[in-house]
XYZ file of N, CA, C and O in Angstrom:
604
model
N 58.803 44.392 182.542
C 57.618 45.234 182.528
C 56.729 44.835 183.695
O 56.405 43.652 183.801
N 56.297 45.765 184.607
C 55.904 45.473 185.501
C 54.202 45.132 184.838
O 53.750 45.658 183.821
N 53.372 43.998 185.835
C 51.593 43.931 185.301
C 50.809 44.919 185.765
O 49.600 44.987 185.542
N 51.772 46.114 186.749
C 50.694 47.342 187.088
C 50.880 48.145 185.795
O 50.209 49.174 185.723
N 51.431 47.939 185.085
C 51.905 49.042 183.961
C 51.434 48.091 182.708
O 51.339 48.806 181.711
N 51.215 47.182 182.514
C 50.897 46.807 181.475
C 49.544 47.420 180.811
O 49.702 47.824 179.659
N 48.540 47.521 181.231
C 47.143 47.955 180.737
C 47.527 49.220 180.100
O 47.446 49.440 178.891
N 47.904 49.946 180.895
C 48.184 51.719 180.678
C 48.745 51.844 179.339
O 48.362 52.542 178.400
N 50.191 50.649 179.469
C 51.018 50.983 178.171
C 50.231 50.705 176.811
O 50.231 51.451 175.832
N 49.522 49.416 176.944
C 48.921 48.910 175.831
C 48.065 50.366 175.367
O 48.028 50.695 174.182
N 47.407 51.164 176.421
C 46.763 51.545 175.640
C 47.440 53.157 175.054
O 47.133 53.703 173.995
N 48.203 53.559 175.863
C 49.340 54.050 175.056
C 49.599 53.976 173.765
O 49.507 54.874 172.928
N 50.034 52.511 173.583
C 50.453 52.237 172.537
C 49.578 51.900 171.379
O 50.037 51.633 170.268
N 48.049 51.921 171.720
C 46.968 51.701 170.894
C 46.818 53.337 169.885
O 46.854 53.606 168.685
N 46.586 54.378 171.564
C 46.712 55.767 171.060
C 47.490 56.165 170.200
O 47.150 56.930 169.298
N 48.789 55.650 170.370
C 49.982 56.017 169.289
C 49.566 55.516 167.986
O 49.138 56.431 167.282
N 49.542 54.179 167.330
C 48.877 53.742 166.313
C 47.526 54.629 165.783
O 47.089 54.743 164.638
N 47.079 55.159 166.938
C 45.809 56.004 165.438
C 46.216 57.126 165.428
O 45.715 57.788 164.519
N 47.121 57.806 166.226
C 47.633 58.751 166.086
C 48.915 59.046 165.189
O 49.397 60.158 164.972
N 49.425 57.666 164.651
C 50.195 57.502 163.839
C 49.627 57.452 162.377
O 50.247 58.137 161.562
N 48.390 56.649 161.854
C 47.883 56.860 160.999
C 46.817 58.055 160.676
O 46.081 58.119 159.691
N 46.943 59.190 161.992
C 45.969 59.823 161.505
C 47.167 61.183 160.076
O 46.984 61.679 158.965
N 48.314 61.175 161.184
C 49.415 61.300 160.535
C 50.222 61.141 159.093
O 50.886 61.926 158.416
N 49.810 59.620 158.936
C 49.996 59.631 157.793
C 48.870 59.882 156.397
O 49.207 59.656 155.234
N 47.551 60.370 156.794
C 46.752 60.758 156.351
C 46.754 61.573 156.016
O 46.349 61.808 154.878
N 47.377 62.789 157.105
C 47.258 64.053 156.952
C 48.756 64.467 156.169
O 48.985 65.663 155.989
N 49.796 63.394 155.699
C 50.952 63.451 154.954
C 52.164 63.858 155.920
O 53.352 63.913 155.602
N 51.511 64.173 157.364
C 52.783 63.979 158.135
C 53.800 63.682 158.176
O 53.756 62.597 158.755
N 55.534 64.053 157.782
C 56.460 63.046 157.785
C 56.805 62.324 159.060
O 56.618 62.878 160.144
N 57.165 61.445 158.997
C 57.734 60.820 160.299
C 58.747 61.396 161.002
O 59.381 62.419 160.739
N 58.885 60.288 162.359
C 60.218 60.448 162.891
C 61.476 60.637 162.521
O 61.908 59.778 161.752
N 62.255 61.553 162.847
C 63.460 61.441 162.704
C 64.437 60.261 163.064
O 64.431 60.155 164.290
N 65.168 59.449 162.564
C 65.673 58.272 162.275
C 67.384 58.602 162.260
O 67.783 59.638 161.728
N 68.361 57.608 162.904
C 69.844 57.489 162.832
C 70.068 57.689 161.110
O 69.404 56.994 160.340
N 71.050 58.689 160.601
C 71.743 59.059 159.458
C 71.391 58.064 158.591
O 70.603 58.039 157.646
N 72.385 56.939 159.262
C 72.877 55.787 158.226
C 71.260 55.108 157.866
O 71.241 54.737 156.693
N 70.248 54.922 158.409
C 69.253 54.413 158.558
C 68.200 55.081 157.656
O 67.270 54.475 157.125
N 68.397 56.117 157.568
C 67.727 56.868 156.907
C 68.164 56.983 155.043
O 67.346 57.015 154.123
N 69.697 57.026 154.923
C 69.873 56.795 153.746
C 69.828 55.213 153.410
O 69.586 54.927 152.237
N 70.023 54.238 154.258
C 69.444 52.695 153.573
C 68.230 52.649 153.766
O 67.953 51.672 153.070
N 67.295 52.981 154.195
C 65.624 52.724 154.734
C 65.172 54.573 154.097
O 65.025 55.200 155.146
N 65.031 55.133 153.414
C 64.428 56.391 153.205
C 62.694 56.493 154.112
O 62.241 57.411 154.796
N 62.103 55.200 153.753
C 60.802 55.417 154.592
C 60.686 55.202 155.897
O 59.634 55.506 156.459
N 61.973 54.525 156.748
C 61.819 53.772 157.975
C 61.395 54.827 159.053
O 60.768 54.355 160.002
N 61.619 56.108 159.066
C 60.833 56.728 159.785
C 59.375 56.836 159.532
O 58.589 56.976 160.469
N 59.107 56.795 158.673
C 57.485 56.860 158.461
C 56.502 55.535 159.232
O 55.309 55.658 159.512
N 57.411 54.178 159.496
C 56.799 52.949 159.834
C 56.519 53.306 161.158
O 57.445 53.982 161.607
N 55.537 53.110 162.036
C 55.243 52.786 163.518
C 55.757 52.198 163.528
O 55.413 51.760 162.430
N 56.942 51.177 163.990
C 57.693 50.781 164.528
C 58.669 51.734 164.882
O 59.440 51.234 165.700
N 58.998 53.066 164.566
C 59.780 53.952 165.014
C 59.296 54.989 165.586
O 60.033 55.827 166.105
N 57.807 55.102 165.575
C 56.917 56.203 166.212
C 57.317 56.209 167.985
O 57.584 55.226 168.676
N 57.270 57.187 168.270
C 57.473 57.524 169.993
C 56.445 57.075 170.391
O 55.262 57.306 170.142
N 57.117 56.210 171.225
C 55.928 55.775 172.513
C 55.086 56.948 172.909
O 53.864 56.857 172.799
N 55.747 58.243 173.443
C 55.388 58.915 174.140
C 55.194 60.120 173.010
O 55.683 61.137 173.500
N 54.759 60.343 171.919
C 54.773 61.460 171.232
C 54.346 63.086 171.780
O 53.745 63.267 172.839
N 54.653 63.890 171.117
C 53.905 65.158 171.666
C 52.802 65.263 170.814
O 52.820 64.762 169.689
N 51.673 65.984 171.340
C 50.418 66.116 170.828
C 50.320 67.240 169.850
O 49.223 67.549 169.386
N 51.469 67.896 169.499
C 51.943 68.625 168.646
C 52.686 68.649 167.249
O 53.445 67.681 167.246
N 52.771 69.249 166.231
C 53.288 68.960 165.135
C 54.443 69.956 165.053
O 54.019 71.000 165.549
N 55.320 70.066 164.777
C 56.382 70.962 164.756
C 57.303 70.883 163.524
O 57.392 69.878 162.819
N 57.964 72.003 163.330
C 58.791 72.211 162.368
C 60.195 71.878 162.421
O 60.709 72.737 163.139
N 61.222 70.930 161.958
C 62.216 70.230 162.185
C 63.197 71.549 161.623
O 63.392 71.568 160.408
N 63.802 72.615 162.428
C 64.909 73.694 162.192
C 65.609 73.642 161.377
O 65.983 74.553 160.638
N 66.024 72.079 161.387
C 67.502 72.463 160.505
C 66.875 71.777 158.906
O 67.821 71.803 158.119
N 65.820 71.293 158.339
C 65.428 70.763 157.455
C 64.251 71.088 156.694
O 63.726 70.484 155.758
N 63.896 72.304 157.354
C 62.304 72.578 157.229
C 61.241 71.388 157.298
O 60.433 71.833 156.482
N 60.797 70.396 157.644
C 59.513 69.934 157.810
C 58.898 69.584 158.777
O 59.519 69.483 159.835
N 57.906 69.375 158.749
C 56.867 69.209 160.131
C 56.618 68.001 159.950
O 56.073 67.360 159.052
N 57.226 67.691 161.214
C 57.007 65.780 162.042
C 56.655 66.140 163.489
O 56.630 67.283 163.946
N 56.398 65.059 164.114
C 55.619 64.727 165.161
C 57.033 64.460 166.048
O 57.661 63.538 165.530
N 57.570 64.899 166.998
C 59.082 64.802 168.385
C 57.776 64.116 169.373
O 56.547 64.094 169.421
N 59.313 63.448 170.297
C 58.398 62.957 171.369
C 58.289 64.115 172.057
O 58.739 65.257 171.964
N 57.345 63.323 172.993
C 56.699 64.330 174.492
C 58.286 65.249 174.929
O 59.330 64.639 175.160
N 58.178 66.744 174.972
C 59.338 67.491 175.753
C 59.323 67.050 176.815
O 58.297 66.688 177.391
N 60.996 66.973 177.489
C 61.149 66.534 179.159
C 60.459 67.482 179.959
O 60.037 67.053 181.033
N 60.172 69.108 179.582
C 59.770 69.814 180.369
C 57.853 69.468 180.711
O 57.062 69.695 181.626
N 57.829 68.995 179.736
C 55.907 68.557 179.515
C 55.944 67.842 180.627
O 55.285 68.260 181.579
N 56.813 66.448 180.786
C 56.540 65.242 181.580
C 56.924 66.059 182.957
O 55.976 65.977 183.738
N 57.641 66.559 183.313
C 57.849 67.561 184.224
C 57.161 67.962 185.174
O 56.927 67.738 186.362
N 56.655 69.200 183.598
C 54.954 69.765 184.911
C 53.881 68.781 184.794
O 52.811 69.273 185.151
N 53.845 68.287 184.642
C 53.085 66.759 184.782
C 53.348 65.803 186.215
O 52.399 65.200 186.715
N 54.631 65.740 186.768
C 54.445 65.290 187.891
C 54.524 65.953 188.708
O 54.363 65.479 189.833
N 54.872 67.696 188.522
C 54.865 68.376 189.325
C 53.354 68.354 189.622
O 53.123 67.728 190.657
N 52.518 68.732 189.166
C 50.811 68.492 189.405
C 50.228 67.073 189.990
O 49.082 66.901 190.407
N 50.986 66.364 189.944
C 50.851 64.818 190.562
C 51.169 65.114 191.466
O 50.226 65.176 192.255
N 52.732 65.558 192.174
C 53.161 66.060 193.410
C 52.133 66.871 193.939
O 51.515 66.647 194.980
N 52.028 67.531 193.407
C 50.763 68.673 194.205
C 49.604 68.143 194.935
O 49.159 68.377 196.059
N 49.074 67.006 193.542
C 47.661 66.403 193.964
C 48.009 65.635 195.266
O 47.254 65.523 196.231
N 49.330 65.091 195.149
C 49.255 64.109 196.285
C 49.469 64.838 197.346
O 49.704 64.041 198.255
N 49.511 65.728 197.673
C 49.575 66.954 198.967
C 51.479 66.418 198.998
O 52.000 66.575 200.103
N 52.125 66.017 198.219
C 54.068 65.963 199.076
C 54.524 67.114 198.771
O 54.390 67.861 197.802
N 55.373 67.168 200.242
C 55.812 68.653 200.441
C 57.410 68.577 200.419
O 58.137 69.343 201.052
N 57.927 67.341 199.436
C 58.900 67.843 198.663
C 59.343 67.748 197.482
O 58.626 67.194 196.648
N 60.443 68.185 197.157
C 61.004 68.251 195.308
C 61.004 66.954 194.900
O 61.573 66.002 195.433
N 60.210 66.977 193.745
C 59.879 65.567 193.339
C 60.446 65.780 191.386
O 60.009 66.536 190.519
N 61.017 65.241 191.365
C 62.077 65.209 189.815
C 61.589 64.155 188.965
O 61.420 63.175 189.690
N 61.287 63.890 187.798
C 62.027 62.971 187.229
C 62.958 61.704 187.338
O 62.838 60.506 187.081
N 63.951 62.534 187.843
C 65.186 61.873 188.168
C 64.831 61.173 189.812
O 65.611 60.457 190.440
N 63.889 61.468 190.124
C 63.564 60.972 191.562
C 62.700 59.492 191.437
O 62.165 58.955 192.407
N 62.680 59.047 190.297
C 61.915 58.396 189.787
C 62.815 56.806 189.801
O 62.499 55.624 189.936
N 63.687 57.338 189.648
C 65.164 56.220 188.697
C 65.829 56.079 189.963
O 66.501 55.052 190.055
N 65.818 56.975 191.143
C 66.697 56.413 192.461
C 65.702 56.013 193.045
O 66.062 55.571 194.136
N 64.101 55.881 192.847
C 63.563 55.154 194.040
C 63.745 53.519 193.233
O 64.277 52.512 193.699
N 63.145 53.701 191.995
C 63.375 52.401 191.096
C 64.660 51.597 191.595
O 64.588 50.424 191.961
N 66.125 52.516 191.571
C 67.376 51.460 192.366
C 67.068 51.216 193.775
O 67.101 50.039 194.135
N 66.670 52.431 194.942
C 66.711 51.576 195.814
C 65.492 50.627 196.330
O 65.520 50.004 197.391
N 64.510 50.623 195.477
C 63.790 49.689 195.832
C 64.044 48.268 195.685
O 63.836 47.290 196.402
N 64.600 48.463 194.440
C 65.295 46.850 193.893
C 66.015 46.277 194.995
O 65.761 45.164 195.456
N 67.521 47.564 195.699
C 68.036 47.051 196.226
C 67.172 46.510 197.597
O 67.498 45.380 197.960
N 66.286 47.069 198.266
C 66.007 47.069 198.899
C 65.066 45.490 198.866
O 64.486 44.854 199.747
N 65.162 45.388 198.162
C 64.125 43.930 198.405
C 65.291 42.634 197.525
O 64.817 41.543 197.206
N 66.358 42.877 197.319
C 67.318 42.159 197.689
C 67.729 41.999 195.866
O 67.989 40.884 195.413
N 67.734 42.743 195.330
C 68.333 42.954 193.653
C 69.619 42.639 193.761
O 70.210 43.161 194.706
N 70.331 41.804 192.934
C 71.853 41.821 193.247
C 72.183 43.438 192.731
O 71.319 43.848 191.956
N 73.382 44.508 193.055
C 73.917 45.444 192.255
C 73.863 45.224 191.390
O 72.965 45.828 190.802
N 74.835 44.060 190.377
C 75.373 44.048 189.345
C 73.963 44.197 188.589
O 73.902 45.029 187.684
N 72.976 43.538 188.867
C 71.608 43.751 188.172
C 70.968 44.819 188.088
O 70.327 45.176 187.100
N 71.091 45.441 189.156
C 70.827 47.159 189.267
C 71.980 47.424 188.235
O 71.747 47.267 187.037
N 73.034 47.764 188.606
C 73.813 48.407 187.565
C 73.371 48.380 186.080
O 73.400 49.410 185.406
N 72.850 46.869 185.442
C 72.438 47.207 184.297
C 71.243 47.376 184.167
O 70.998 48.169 183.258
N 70.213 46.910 184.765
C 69.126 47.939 184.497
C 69.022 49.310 184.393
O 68.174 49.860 183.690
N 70.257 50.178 185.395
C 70.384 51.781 184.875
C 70.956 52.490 183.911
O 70.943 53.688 183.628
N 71.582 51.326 183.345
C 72.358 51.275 182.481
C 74.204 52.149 182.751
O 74.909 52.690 181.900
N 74.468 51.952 184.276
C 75.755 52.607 184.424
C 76.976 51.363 184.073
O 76.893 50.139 184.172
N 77.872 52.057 183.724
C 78.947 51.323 182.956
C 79.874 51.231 184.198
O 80.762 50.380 184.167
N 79.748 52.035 185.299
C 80.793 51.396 186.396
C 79.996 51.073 187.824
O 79.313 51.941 188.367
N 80.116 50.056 188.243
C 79.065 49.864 189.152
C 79.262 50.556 190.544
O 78.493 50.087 191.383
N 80.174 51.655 191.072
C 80.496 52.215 191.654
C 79.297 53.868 191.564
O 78.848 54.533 192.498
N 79.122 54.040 190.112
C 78.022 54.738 190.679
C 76.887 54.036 190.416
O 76.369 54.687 189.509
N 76.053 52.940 190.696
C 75.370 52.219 191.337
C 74.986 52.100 192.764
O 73.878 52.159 193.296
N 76.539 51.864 193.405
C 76.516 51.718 194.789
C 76.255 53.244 195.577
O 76.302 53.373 196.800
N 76.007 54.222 194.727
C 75.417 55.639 195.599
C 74.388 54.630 196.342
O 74.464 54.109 197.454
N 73.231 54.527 195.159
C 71.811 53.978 196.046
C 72.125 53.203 197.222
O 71.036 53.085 197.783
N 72.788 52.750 197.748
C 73.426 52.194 198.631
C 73.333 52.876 199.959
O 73.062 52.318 201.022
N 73.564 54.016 199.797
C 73.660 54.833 200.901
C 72.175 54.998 201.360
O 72.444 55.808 202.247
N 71.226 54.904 201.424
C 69.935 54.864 201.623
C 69.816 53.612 202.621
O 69.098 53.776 203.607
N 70.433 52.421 202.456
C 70.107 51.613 202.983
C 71.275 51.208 204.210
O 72.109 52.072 204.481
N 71.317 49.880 204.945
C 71.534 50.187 206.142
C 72.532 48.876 205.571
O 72.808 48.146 206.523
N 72.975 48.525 204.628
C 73.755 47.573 203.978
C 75.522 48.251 203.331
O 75.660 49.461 203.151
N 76.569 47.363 203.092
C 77.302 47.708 202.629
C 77.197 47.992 200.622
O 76.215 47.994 199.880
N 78.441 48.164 200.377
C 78.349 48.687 198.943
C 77.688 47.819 197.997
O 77.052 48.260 197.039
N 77.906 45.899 198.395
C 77.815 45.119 197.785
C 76.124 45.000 197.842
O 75.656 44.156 197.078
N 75.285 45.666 198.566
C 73.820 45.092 199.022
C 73.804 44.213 199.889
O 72.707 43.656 199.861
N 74.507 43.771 200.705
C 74.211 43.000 201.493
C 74.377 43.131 202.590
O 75.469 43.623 202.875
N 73.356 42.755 203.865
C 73.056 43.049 204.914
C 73.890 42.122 205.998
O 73.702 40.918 206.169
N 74.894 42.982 206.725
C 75.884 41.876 207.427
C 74.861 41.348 208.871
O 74.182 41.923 209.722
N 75.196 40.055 208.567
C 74.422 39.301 209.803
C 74.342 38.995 211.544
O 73.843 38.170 212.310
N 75.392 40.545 211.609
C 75.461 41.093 212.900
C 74.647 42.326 212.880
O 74.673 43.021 213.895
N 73.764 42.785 211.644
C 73.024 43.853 211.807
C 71.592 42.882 212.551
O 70.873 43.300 213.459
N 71.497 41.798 212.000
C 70.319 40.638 211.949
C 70.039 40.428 213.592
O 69.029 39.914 214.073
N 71.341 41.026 214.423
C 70.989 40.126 215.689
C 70.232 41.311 216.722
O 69.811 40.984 217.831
């Protein structure tokens, strides 16, 4: 966890807590919870400890079960959300999501991350697509900078 992100999250995660009990006030059911988890734990969705970090500010109706619980934030929300960040910052190009997670690899690599450590921080299971981010930089597949580039 980075310490530029720490303040923000905490309070994130403060928001979530009263927004979790305002929830259960109002008889809100909880999160939706793994099968098996749900028939050994019947309440474990209801505990904040399973509440979304990132909830939506919305209450919605669960389709296939009829009831209204609280889903996290939609990907499309977080979306136009940095699309308006993009904007504010005057950049005049396509800025994704997903643009988020290749600057995160090549920055790592770039300041000297081993791969294999990248690889699991992205959580890819073959480190071959890892070594894409690679191509950004002026290094071979492994990250490392041959010492005839140095001279």
């Amino acid at each position: 966890m980075p310490d530029a992100c720490r303040e923000a999250l905490q309070k994130q995660i403060e928001f979530v807590k009263q927004l979790h009990f305002k929830d259960r006030r109002e008889g809100i059911n909880g999160v939706e919870v793994p099968y098996a988890l749900d028939r050994r734990e019947p309440n474990a969705g209801k505990s904040l400890a399973w509440k979304w970090v990132f909830p939506s500010l919305r209450i919605s109706t669960d389709p296939r079960i009829l009831i209204q619980r609280r889903h996290h934030v939609h990907p499309s929300v977080f979306a136009k959300h940095v699309k308006k960040a993009v904007e504010r910052a005057g950049i005049n190009k396509k800025v994704t999501a997903h643009v988020f997670r290749h600057s995160f690899a090549t920055h790592l690599l770039e300041s000297g991350t081993d791969i294999r450590t990248v690889q699991e921080l992205l959580g890819h299971n073959d480190v071959r697509t890892t070594q894409i981010y690679t191509h950004v930089l002026n290094r071979n597949p492994s990250g490392t900078l041959s010492p005839l580039d140095k001279l």
